[in-house]
PDB file of C-alpha atoms in Angstrom:
ATOM      1  CA  MET A 283       0.000   0.000   0.000  1.00  0.00           C
ATOM      2  CA  ASN A 284       1.217   3.465  -0.855  1.00  0.00           C
ATOM      3  CA  LEU A 285       2.062   5.231   2.416  1.00  0.00           C
ATOM      4  CA  THR A 286       1.485   8.671   0.919  1.00  0.00           C
ATOM      5  CA  LEU A 287      -2.057   7.737  -0.046  1.00  0.00           C
ATOM      6  CA  LEU A 288      -2.681   6.355   3.420  1.00  0.00           C
ATOM      7  CA  ILE A 289      -1.464   9.533   5.111  1.00  0.00           C
ATOM      8  CA  ALA A 290      -3.627  11.658   2.808  1.00  0.00           C
ATOM      9  CA  TRP A 291      -6.669   9.471   3.415  1.00  0.00           C
ATOM     10  CA  LEU A 292      -9.713  11.202   4.943  1.00  0.00           C
ATOM     11  CA  PRO A 293     -11.569   8.513   6.958  1.00  0.00           C
ATOM     12  CA  PHE A 294     -15.349   8.353   6.401  1.00  0.00           C
ATOM     13  CA  ARG A 295     -15.019  10.780   3.469  1.00  0.00           C
ATOM     14  CA  GLN A 296     -12.946   8.666   1.088  1.00  0.00           C
ATOM     15  CA  PRO A 297     -12.738   4.905   0.593  1.00  0.00           C
ATOM     16  CA  ILE A 298      -9.637   3.454   2.197  1.00  0.00           C
ATOM     17  CA  PRO A 299      -6.763   3.358  -0.333  1.00  0.00           C
ATOM     18  CA  GLY A 300      -5.276   0.087  -1.483  1.00  0.00           C
ATOM     19  CA  VAL A 301      -8.383  -2.055  -1.054  1.00  0.00           C
ATOM     20  CA  GLN A 302      -8.537  -2.980  -4.731  1.00  0.00           C
ATOM     21  CA  ASP A 303      -5.245  -4.863  -4.525  1.00  0.00           C
ATOM     22  CA  HIS A 304      -5.475  -6.152  -0.953  1.00  0.00           C
ATOM     23  CA  TRP A 305      -9.180  -6.862  -0.501  1.00  0.00           C
ATOM     24  CA  LEU A 306      -8.545 -10.402   0.733  1.00  0.00           C
ATOM     25  CA  TRP A 307      -7.211  -9.007   4.023  1.00  0.00           C
ATOM     26  CA  LEU A 308     -10.674  -7.625   4.744  1.00  0.00           C
ATOM     27  CA  LEU A 309     -12.095 -11.138   4.988  1.00  0.00           C
ATOM     28  CA  PRO A 310     -10.668 -11.930   8.479  1.00  0.00           C
ATOM     29  CA  ILE A 311     -12.049  -8.633   9.818  1.00  0.00           C
ATOM     30  CA  LEU A 312     -15.467  -9.373   8.351  1.00  0.00           C
ATOM     31  CA  VAL A 313     -15.542 -12.884   9.790  1.00  0.00           C
ATOM     32  CA  LEU A 314     -14.276 -11.612  13.147  1.00  0.00           C
ATOM     33  CA  GLY A 315     -17.139  -9.113  13.403  1.00  0.00           C
ATOM     34  CA  ILE A 316     -19.734 -11.733  12.534  1.00  0.00           C
ATOM     35  CA  SER A 317     -18.221 -14.175  15.017  1.00  0.00           C
ATOM     36  CA  MET A 318     -18.230 -11.539  17.773  1.00  0.00           C
ATOM     37  CA  MET A 319     -21.954 -10.927  17.358  1.00  0.00           C
ATOM     38  CA  TYR A 320     -22.867 -14.572  16.853  1.00  0.00           C
ATOM     39  CA  LYS A 321     -20.905 -15.877  19.819  1.00  0.00           C
ATOM     40  CA  ALA A 322     -22.235 -13.073  22.027  1.00  0.00           C
ATOM     41  CA  ILE A 323     -25.676 -14.664  21.848  1.00  0.00           C
ATOM     42  CA  ARG A 324     -24.615 -18.316  21.640  1.00  0.00           C
ATOM     43  CA  THR A 325     -21.993 -18.619  24.362  1.00  0.00           C
ATOM     44  CA  THR A 326     -23.219 -19.800  27.747  1.00  0.00           C
ATOM     45  CA  ASP A 327     -20.148 -18.716  29.679  1.00  0.00           C
ATOM     46  CA  LEU A 328     -19.114 -15.236  28.583  1.00  0.00           C
ATOM     47  CA  GLY A 329     -15.637 -15.830  29.978  1.00  0.00           C
ATOM     48  CA  ARG A 330     -15.047 -18.190  27.070  1.00  0.00           C
ATOM     49  CA  TRP A 331     -16.317 -15.667  24.516  1.00  0.00           C
ATOM     50  CA  PRO A 332     -12.914 -14.406  23.243  1.00  0.00           C
ATOM     51  CA  ARG A 333     -11.637 -17.928  22.673  1.00  0.00           C
ATOM     52  CA  GLU A 334     -14.831 -19.056  20.969  1.00  0.00           C
ATOM     53  CA  VAL A 335     -14.766 -15.991  18.720  1.00  0.00           C
ATOM     54  CA  LEU A 336     -11.215 -16.767  17.623  1.00  0.00           C
ATOM     55  CA  VAL A 337     -12.030 -20.448  17.071  1.00  0.00           C
ATOM     56  CA  MET A 338     -15.093 -19.628  14.958  1.00  0.00           C
ATOM     57  CA  THR A 339     -13.122 -17.059  12.962  1.00  0.00           C
ATOM     58  CA  GLY A 340     -10.441 -19.631  12.275  1.00  0.00           C
ATOM     59  CA  GLN A 341     -12.980 -22.267  11.287  1.00  0.00           C
ATOM     60  CA  VAL A 342     -14.737 -19.974   8.827  1.00  0.00           C
ATOM     61  CA  LEU A 343     -11.449 -18.850   7.297  1.00  0.00           C
ATOM     62  CA  LEU A 344     -10.325 -22.463   6.958  1.00  0.00           C
ATOM     63  CA  ALA A 345     -13.612 -23.271   5.242  1.00  0.00           C
ATOM     64  CA  PHE A 346     -13.028 -20.391   2.827  1.00  0.00           C
ATOM     65  CA  ALA A 347      -9.500 -21.620   2.157  1.00  0.00           C
ATOM     66  CA  GLY A 348     -10.785 -25.139   1.552  1.00  0.00           C
ATOM     67  CA  LEU A 349     -13.396 -23.900  -0.886  1.00  0.00           C
ATOM     68  CA  ALA A 350     -10.769 -21.812  -2.676  1.00  0.00           C
ATOM     69  CA  ILE A 351      -8.419 -24.790  -2.990  1.00  0.00           C
ATOM     70  CA  GLY A 352     -11.258 -27.017  -4.194  1.00  0.00           C
ATOM     71  CA  LEU A 353     -12.356 -24.535  -6.825  1.00  0.00           C
ATOM     72  CA  PHE A 354      -8.747 -23.986  -7.894  1.00  0.00           C
ATOM     73  CA  LEU A 355      -8.271 -27.703  -8.429  1.00  0.00           C
ATOM     74  CA  ILE A 356     -11.521 -28.000 -10.380  1.00  0.00           C
ATOM     75  CA  VAL A 357     -10.797 -25.051 -12.635  1.00  0.00           C
ATOM     76  CA  GLN A 358      -7.095 -25.688 -13.166  1.00  0.00           C
ATOM     77  CA  LEU A 359      -6.949 -29.472 -13.226  1.00  0.00           C
ATOM     78  CA  LEU A 360     -10.353 -31.020 -13.890  1.00  0.00           C
ATOM     79  CA  VAL A 361     -11.885 -28.614 -16.374  1.00  0.00           C
ATOM     80  CA  PRO A 362      -8.909 -28.770 -18.820  1.00  0.00           C
ATOM     81  CA  LEU A 363      -9.352 -32.552 -18.915  1.00  0.00           C
ATOM     82  CA  LEU A 364     -12.877 -32.236 -20.305  1.00  0.00           C
ATOM     83  CA  PRO A 365     -13.253 -32.860 -24.060  1.00  0.00           C
ATOM     84  CA  ALA A 366     -13.429 -29.644 -26.052  1.00  0.00           C
ATOM     85  CA  SER A 367     -16.210 -30.779 -28.362  1.00  0.00           C
TER      86      SER A 367
ATOM     87  CA  MET B 122     -42.085  -6.104  47.352  1.00  0.00           C
ATOM     88  CA  ASN B 123     -40.791  -7.742  44.196  1.00  0.00           C
ATOM     89  CA  PRO B 124     -41.143  -5.879  40.896  1.00  0.00           C
ATOM     90  CA  PRO B 125     -43.579  -7.388  38.377  1.00  0.00           C
ATOM     91  CA  PRO B 126     -41.850  -9.831  36.021  1.00  0.00           C
ATOM     92  CA  SER B 127     -41.068  -8.490  32.572  1.00  0.00           C
ATOM     93  CA  SER B 128     -42.338 -10.336  29.533  1.00  0.00           C
ATOM     94  CA  SER B 129     -38.826 -11.539  28.737  1.00  0.00           C
ATOM     95  CA  ASN B 130     -38.255 -12.872  32.242  1.00  0.00           C
ATOM     96  CA  LEU B 131     -41.639 -14.551  32.094  1.00  0.00           C
ATOM     97  CA  ALA B 132     -40.727 -16.082  28.758  1.00  0.00           C
ATOM     98  CA  ARG B 133     -37.442 -17.375  30.117  1.00  0.00           C
ATOM     99  CA  ARG B 134     -39.128 -18.834  33.165  1.00  0.00           C
ATOM    100  CA  ARG B 135     -41.733 -20.615  31.057  1.00  0.00           C
ATOM    101  CA  SER B 136     -39.064 -21.841  28.682  1.00  0.00           C
ATOM    102  CA  SER B 137     -36.990 -23.298  31.463  1.00  0.00           C
ATOM    103  CA  SER B 138     -40.046 -24.983  32.929  1.00  0.00           C
ATOM    104  CA  GLY B 139     -40.759 -26.672  29.616  1.00  0.00           C
ATOM    105  CA  GLY B 140     -43.673 -24.473  28.487  1.00  0.00           C
ATOM    106  CA  SER B 141     -43.854 -22.524  25.255  1.00  0.00           C
ATOM    107  CA  ALA B 142     -42.372 -19.068  25.715  1.00  0.00           C
ATOM    108  CA  PRO B 143     -44.174 -16.060  24.268  1.00  0.00           C
ATOM    109  CA  PHE B 144     -42.076 -13.718  22.165  1.00  0.00           C
ATOM    110  CA  ALA B 145     -40.965 -10.630  24.083  1.00  0.00           C
ATOM    111  CA  TRP B 146     -41.501  -7.703  21.761  1.00  0.00           C
ATOM    112  CA  ALA B 147     -39.984  -4.957  23.912  1.00  0.00           C
ATOM    113  CA  PRO B 148     -36.407  -6.383  23.947  1.00  0.00           C
ATOM    114  CA  PHE B 149     -36.725  -7.209  20.254  1.00  0.00           C
ATOM    115  CA  LEU B 150     -37.663  -3.650  19.341  1.00  0.00           C
ATOM    116  CA  LEU B 151     -35.027  -2.192  21.661  1.00  0.00           C
ATOM    117  CA  GLY B 152     -32.463  -4.437  19.961  1.00  0.00           C
ATOM    118  CA  LEU B 153     -33.431  -2.916  16.643  1.00  0.00           C
ATOM    119  CA  VAL B 154     -33.132   0.608  18.024  1.00  0.00           C
ATOM    120  CA  PHE B 155     -29.502   0.026  19.011  1.00  0.00           C
ATOM    121  CA  PRO B 156     -27.490  -3.204  18.824  1.00  0.00           C
ATOM    122  CA  GLY B 157     -27.283  -4.814  22.236  1.00  0.00           C
ATOM    123  CA  LEU B 158     -29.942  -2.633  23.837  1.00  0.00           C
ATOM    124  CA  GLY B 159     -32.446  -5.478  23.789  1.00  0.00           C
ATOM    125  CA  HIS B 160     -30.142  -7.737  25.766  1.00  0.00           C
ATOM    126  CA  ALA B 161     -29.244  -4.890  28.117  1.00  0.00           C
ATOM    127  CA  SER B 162     -32.942  -4.381  28.805  1.00  0.00           C
ATOM    128  CA  ILE B 163     -33.326  -7.977  29.998  1.00  0.00           C
ATOM    129  CA  GLY B 164     -30.295  -7.720  32.248  1.00  0.00           C
ATOM    130  CA  GLU B 165     -27.709  -9.335  29.990  1.00  0.00           C
ATOM    131  CA  LYS B 166     -25.323  -6.408  29.918  1.00  0.00           C
ATOM    132  CA  GLY B 167     -22.243  -8.506  29.238  1.00  0.00           C
ATOM    133  CA  ARG B 168     -23.787  -9.835  26.058  1.00  0.00           C
ATOM    134  CA  ALA B 169     -25.007  -6.355  25.139  1.00  0.00           C
ATOM    135  CA  VAL B 170     -21.488  -4.932  25.261  1.00  0.00           C
ATOM    136  CA  ARG B 171     -20.109  -7.776  23.139  1.00  0.00           C
ATOM    137  CA  ILE B 172     -22.934  -7.448  20.608  1.00  0.00           C
ATOM    138  CA  ALA B 173     -22.352  -3.711  20.318  1.00  0.00           C
ATOM    139  CA  ALA B 174     -18.598  -4.270  19.922  1.00  0.00           C
ATOM    140  CA  GLY B 175     -19.097  -6.724  17.065  1.00  0.00           C
ATOM    141  CA  PHE B 176     -21.651  -4.491  15.414  1.00  0.00           C
ATOM    142  CA  LEU B 177     -19.472  -1.400  15.633  1.00  0.00           C
ATOM    143  CA  LEU B 178     -16.500  -3.297  14.206  1.00  0.00           C
ATOM    144  CA  LEU B 179     -18.566  -4.216  11.154  1.00  0.00           C
ATOM    145  CA  TRP B 180     -20.377  -0.910  10.756  1.00  0.00           C
ATOM    146  CA  ILE B 181     -17.452   1.438  11.309  1.00  0.00           C
ATOM    147  CA  GLY B 182     -15.239  -0.914   9.306  1.00  0.00           C
ATOM    148  CA  GLY B 183     -17.655  -0.698   6.397  1.00  0.00           C
ATOM    149  CA  MET B 184     -17.755   3.073   6.596  1.00  0.00           C
ATOM    150  CA  LEU B 185     -13.972   3.269   6.693  1.00  0.00           C
ATOM    151  CA  ILE B 186     -13.573   0.897   3.749  1.00  0.00           C
ATOM    152  CA  GLY B 187     -16.186   2.311   1.396  1.00  0.00           C
ATOM    153  CA  GLY B 188     -16.642   5.834   2.670  1.00  0.00           C
ATOM    154  CA  PRO B 189     -20.033   7.509   2.459  1.00  0.00           C
ATOM    155  CA  ASN B 190     -21.055   5.387  -0.530  1.00  0.00           C
ATOM    156  CA  SER B 191     -21.317   2.283   1.653  1.00  0.00           C
ATOM    157  CA  VAL B 192     -24.722   3.184   3.060  1.00  0.00           C
ATOM    158  CA  GLN B 193     -27.143   4.856   0.686  1.00  0.00           C
ATOM    159  CA  ILE B 194     -30.912   4.570   0.603  1.00  0.00           C
ATOM    160  CA  ARG B 195     -31.268   5.215  -3.119  1.00  0.00           C
ATOM    161  CA  ASN B 196     -29.218   4.071  -6.052  1.00  0.00           C
ATOM    162  CA  PRO B 197     -26.795   6.828  -7.022  1.00  0.00           C
ATOM    163  CA  TYR B 198     -27.791   8.619 -10.214  1.00  0.00           C
ATOM    164  CA  TYR B 199     -24.600   7.603 -12.000  1.00  0.00           C
ATOM    165  CA  SER B 200     -25.437   3.913 -11.656  1.00  0.00           C
ATOM    166  CA  VAL B 201     -28.801   3.908 -13.417  1.00  0.00           C
ATOM    167  CA  PRO B 202     -29.685   4.588 -17.067  1.00  0.00           C
ATOM    168  CA  GLY B 203     -30.914   8.122 -17.440  1.00  0.00           C
ATOM    169  CA  GLY B 204     -29.218   9.092 -14.235  1.00  0.00           C
ATOM    170  CA  SER B 205     -27.261  11.884 -15.831  1.00  0.00           C
ATOM    171  CA  ALA B 206     -30.507  13.511 -16.884  1.00  0.00           C
ATOM    172  CA  ARG B 207     -31.671  13.333 -13.297  1.00  0.00           C
ATOM    173  CA  ALA B 208     -28.386  14.748 -12.069  1.00  0.00           C
ATOM    174  CA  MET B 209     -28.652  17.635 -14.481  1.00  0.00           C
ATOM    175  CA  ALA B 210     -32.196  18.148 -13.348  1.00  0.00           C
ATOM    176  CA  ASP B 211     -31.062  18.261  -9.763  1.00  0.00           C
ATOM    177  CA  THR B 212     -28.496  20.953 -10.463  1.00  0.00           C
ATOM    178  CA  THR B 213     -30.804  23.086 -12.565  1.00  0.00           C
ATOM    179  CA  ALA B 214     -34.082  22.191 -10.937  1.00  0.00           C
ATOM    180  CA  GLU B 215     -35.270  25.701 -10.589  1.00  0.00           C
ATOM    181  CA  ALA B 216     -34.704  26.589 -14.232  1.00  0.00           C
ATOM    182  CA  GLN B 217     -36.340  23.397 -15.415  1.00  0.00           C
ATOM    183  CA  LEU B 218     -39.359  23.923 -13.248  1.00  0.00           C
ATOM    184  CA  ARG B 219     -39.773  27.337 -14.843  1.00  0.00           C
ATOM    185  CA  SER B 220     -39.467  25.995 -18.371  1.00  0.00           C
ATOM    186  CA  GLY B 221     -41.662  22.953 -17.712  1.00  0.00           C
ATOM    187  CA  ALA B 222     -38.924  20.458 -18.560  1.00  0.00           C
ATOM    188  CA  ARG B 223     -39.595  18.277 -15.551  1.00  0.00           C
ATOM    189  CA  ALA B 224     -41.042  15.506 -17.756  1.00  0.00           C
ATOM    190  CA  VAL B 225     -37.556  14.784 -19.092  1.00  0.00           C
ATOM    191  CA  THR B 226     -36.442  13.566 -15.699  1.00  0.00           C
ATOM    192  CA  SER B 227     -39.579  12.062 -14.260  1.00  0.00           C
ATOM    193  CA  GLY B 228     -40.146   9.979 -17.348  1.00  0.00           C
ATOM    194  CA  GLY B 229     -36.580   8.709 -17.339  1.00  0.00           C
ATOM    195  CA  SER B 230     -35.441   6.544 -14.499  1.00  0.00           C
ATOM    196  CA  ASN B 231     -36.099   7.111 -10.894  1.00  0.00           C
ATOM    197  CA  ALA B 232     -33.094   5.864  -8.967  1.00  0.00           C
ATOM    198  CA  GLY B 233     -35.005   3.409  -6.792  1.00  0.00           C
ATOM    199  CA  ILE B 234     -34.246   1.960  -3.405  1.00  0.00           C
ATOM    200  CA  ARG B 235     -30.818   0.426  -3.262  1.00  0.00           C
ATOM    201  CA  LEU B 236     -31.441  -3.240  -2.443  1.00  0.00           C
ATOM    202  CA  TRP B 237     -28.328  -3.406  -0.262  1.00  0.00           C
ATOM    203  CA  PHE B 238     -29.955  -0.904   2.044  1.00  0.00           C
ATOM    204  CA  LEU B 239     -32.631  -3.415   3.042  1.00  0.00           C
ATOM    205  CA  PRO B 240     -30.265  -5.608   5.100  1.00  0.00           C
ATOM    206  CA  GLN B 241     -28.414  -2.500   6.258  1.00  0.00           C
ATOM    207  CA  ALA B 242     -31.703  -1.145   7.614  1.00  0.00           C
ATOM    208  CA  GLY B 243     -31.593  -3.991  10.152  1.00  0.00           C
ATOM    209  CA  ALA B 244     -29.226  -1.738  12.083  1.00  0.00           C
ATOM    210  CA  GLY B 245     -32.216   0.476  12.840  1.00  0.00           C
ATOM    211  CA  PRO B 246     -31.959   4.245  13.210  1.00  0.00           C
ATOM    212  CA  ILE B 247     -28.180   4.035  12.843  1.00  0.00           C
ATOM    213  CA  ALA B 248     -28.625   2.980   9.225  1.00  0.00           C
ATOM    214  CA  PHE B 249     -30.966   5.835   8.387  1.00  0.00           C
ATOM    215  CA  VAL B 250     -28.847   8.443  10.165  1.00  0.00           C
ATOM    216  CA  THR B 251     -25.713   7.148   8.442  1.00  0.00           C
ATOM    217  CA  ALA B 252     -27.434   7.217   5.052  1.00  0.00           C
ATOM    218  CA  PHE B 253     -28.607  10.773   5.664  1.00  0.00           C
ATOM    219  CA  LEU B 254     -25.146  11.924   6.768  1.00  0.00           C
ATOM    220  CA  SER B 255     -23.516  10.110   3.857  1.00  0.00           C
ATOM    221  CA  GLN B 256     -25.826  11.834   1.403  1.00  0.00           C
ATOM    222  CA  ALA B 257     -25.069  15.181   3.003  1.00  0.00           C
ATOM    223  CA  MET B 258     -21.350  14.489   2.806  1.00  0.00           C
ATOM    224  CA  ILE B 259     -21.308  13.838  -0.948  1.00  0.00           C
ATOM    225  CA  PRO B 260     -20.912  17.172  -2.745  1.00  0.00           C
ATOM    226  CA  THR B 261     -23.189  18.124  -5.634  1.00  0.00           C
ATOM    227  CA  SER B 262     -21.063  21.029  -6.813  1.00  0.00           C
ATOM    228  CA  GLY B 263     -17.628  22.438  -6.308  1.00  0.00           C
ATOM    229  CA  PRO B 264     -14.035  21.427  -6.937  1.00  0.00           C
ATOM    230  CA  ASP B 265     -14.497  17.839  -5.710  1.00  0.00           C
ATOM    231  CA  LEU B 266     -16.538  16.881  -8.782  1.00  0.00           C
ATOM    232  CA  ILE B 267     -14.996  15.197 -11.805  1.00  0.00           C
ATOM    233  CA  GLU B 268     -16.361  14.738 -15.322  1.00  0.00           C
ATOM    234  CA  VAL B 269     -17.343  11.170 -16.220  1.00  0.00           C
ATOM    235  CA  THR B 270     -19.360   9.390 -18.871  1.00  0.00           C
ATOM    236  CA  MET B 271     -22.696   8.196 -17.505  1.00  0.00           C
ATOM    237  CA  PRO B 272     -24.317   4.812 -18.313  1.00  0.00           C
ATOM    238  CA  ASP B 273     -26.455   6.524 -20.953  1.00  0.00           C
ATOM    239  CA  ARG B 274     -23.262   7.947 -22.548  1.00  0.00           C
ATOM    240  CA  ARG B 275     -24.029  11.510 -21.600  1.00  0.00           C
ATOM    241  CA  SER B 276     -21.387  13.419 -19.735  1.00  0.00           C
ATOM    242  CA  GLY B 277     -21.943  14.005 -16.079  1.00  0.00           C
ATOM    243  CA  SER B 278     -20.087  14.765 -12.908  1.00  0.00           C
ATOM    244  CA  ILE B 279     -19.561  12.746  -9.743  1.00  0.00           C
ATOM    245  CA  ASP B 280     -17.703  13.165  -6.500  1.00  0.00           C
ATOM    246  CA  ARG B 281     -14.037  12.401  -7.065  1.00  0.00           C
ATOM    247  CA  PHE B 282     -13.969  10.322  -3.879  1.00  0.00           C
ATOM    248  CA  THR B 283     -16.756   8.007  -5.065  1.00  0.00           C
ATOM    249  CA  ALA B 284     -16.014   4.434  -4.000  1.00  0.00           C
ATOM    250  CA  ILE B 285     -15.806   1.876  -6.796  1.00  0.00           C
ATOM    251  CA  GLY B 286     -14.751  -1.742  -7.117  1.00  0.00           C
ATOM    252  CA  HIS B 287     -13.791  -3.752  -4.051  1.00  0.00           C
ATOM    253  CA  ALA B 288     -13.876  -0.727  -1.751  1.00  0.00           C
ATOM    254  CA  LEU B 289     -17.552  -0.177  -2.523  1.00  0.00           C
ATOM    255  CA  ASP B 290     -18.313  -3.910  -2.462  1.00  0.00           C
ATOM    256  CA  PHE B 291     -16.741  -4.570   0.908  1.00  0.00           C
ATOM    257  CA  GLY B 292     -17.935  -1.336   2.498  1.00  0.00           C
ATOM    258  CA  THR B 293     -21.487  -2.191   1.500  1.00  0.00           C
ATOM    259  CA  LEU B 294     -21.110  -5.827   2.541  1.00  0.00           C
ATOM    260  CA  PHE B 295     -19.714  -5.006   6.000  1.00  0.00           C
ATOM    261  CA  CYS B 296     -22.673  -2.735   6.776  1.00  0.00           C
ATOM    262  CA  ALA B 297     -25.214  -5.148   5.272  1.00  0.00           C
ATOM    263  CA  LEU B 298     -23.940  -8.037   7.394  1.00  0.00           C
ATOM    264  CA  ALA B 299     -23.943  -5.818  10.478  1.00  0.00           C
ATOM    265  CA  GLY B 300     -27.615  -5.079   9.845  1.00  0.00           C
ATOM    266  CA  LEU B 301     -28.506  -8.717   9.185  1.00  0.00           C
ATOM    267  CA  MET B 302     -26.682  -9.906  12.291  1.00  0.00           C
ATOM    268  CA  ASN B 303     -28.471  -7.271  14.335  1.00  0.00           C
ATOM    269  CA  ILE B 304     -31.844  -8.651  13.226  1.00  0.00           C
ATOM    270  CA  ALA B 305     -30.757 -12.110  14.408  1.00  0.00           C
ATOM    271  CA  VAL B 306     -29.502 -10.663  17.680  1.00  0.00           C
ATOM    272  CA  ALA B 307     -32.728  -8.704  18.236  1.00  0.00           C
ATOM    273  CA  LEU B 308     -34.750 -11.872  17.620  1.00  0.00           C
ATOM    274  CA  ASP B 309     -32.614 -13.603  20.235  1.00  0.00           C
ATOM    275  CA  ALA B 310     -33.357 -10.811  22.692  1.00  0.00           C
ATOM    276  CA  GLY B 311     -37.063 -11.340  22.076  1.00  0.00           C
ATOM    277  CA  ARG B 312     -36.788 -15.073  22.503  1.00  0.00           C
ATOM    278  CA  SER B 313     -34.394 -14.754  25.424  1.00  0.00           C
ATOM    279  CA  SER B 314     -34.429 -18.459  26.203  1.00  0.00           C
ATOM    280  CA  ILE B 315     -31.150 -18.777  28.051  1.00  0.00           C
ATOM    281  CA  PRO B 316     -31.347 -22.571  28.607  1.00  0.00           C
ATOM    282  CA  THR B 317     -30.918 -23.179  24.886  1.00  0.00           C
ATOM    283  CA  ARG B 318     -27.730 -21.095  24.714  1.00  0.00           C
ATOM    284  CA  GLY B 319     -24.415 -22.775  24.192  1.00  0.00           C
ATOM    285  CA  ASP B 320     -25.892 -25.636  22.205  1.00  0.00           C
ATOM    286  CA  ASP B 321     -23.892 -24.846  19.098  1.00  0.00           C
ATOM    287  CA  ARG B 322     -24.470 -28.219  17.563  1.00  0.00           C
ATOM    288  CA  ARG B 323     -28.136 -27.572  16.908  1.00  0.00           C
TER     289      ARG B 323
END
């Protein structure tokens, strides 16, 4: 990310610079927020809330990674094997 | 003398005793007014704080990522066919009203409700206030406007800080998921059946 752009960034007025190239890093933040809200209503013992949030975040991210790997293998390996005609 | 039991406490008591619990509307509606308020109203302040923290992470994150374009009630004029005509009409509304040229804009396309705002509206008044402030923040004239070609190939002008691409996508998505999660959380506040909590395998 260009540091000059980041320094010149006006929060809430402009979109954050550099998102177009690094949008994948937003995924953990998104999943973390969802996990925080979900686990706040699902956890019995609130003392375990931070740990459960991190575990759920990790699980969701692993699921995303698994889906990405699966799709990569299908598109790159299986689809080229199909007959063209 | 003990205070009269609230509907949510009554519901919880009936639920724990095996009976069917009536839905508590007051915590549900309070949860829609502000994330976590519903749970705070039934005495679950710890959950309320955590709910609000998660919500604010998503909502403020979305606003930081996409800027004021993340939460908008109506589709922006530059994204719909005929939008440039509407934009021109907005800037010269007074002159057009005088010359009777209003039919040019009203017959074109009305930039309807932005569908992404529907899940965002689950955040309650926060969503509407944010949309209003966002609209006020986007300039309609001045040095921050740039010339662009509109979808109908006319020339038009938009704010030079308009979010596009992934910034707009993720900003909108963050706020939409915050709103959707808040609906689920508010429903939980209305149900407020604590004995079922923690059973993540259901």
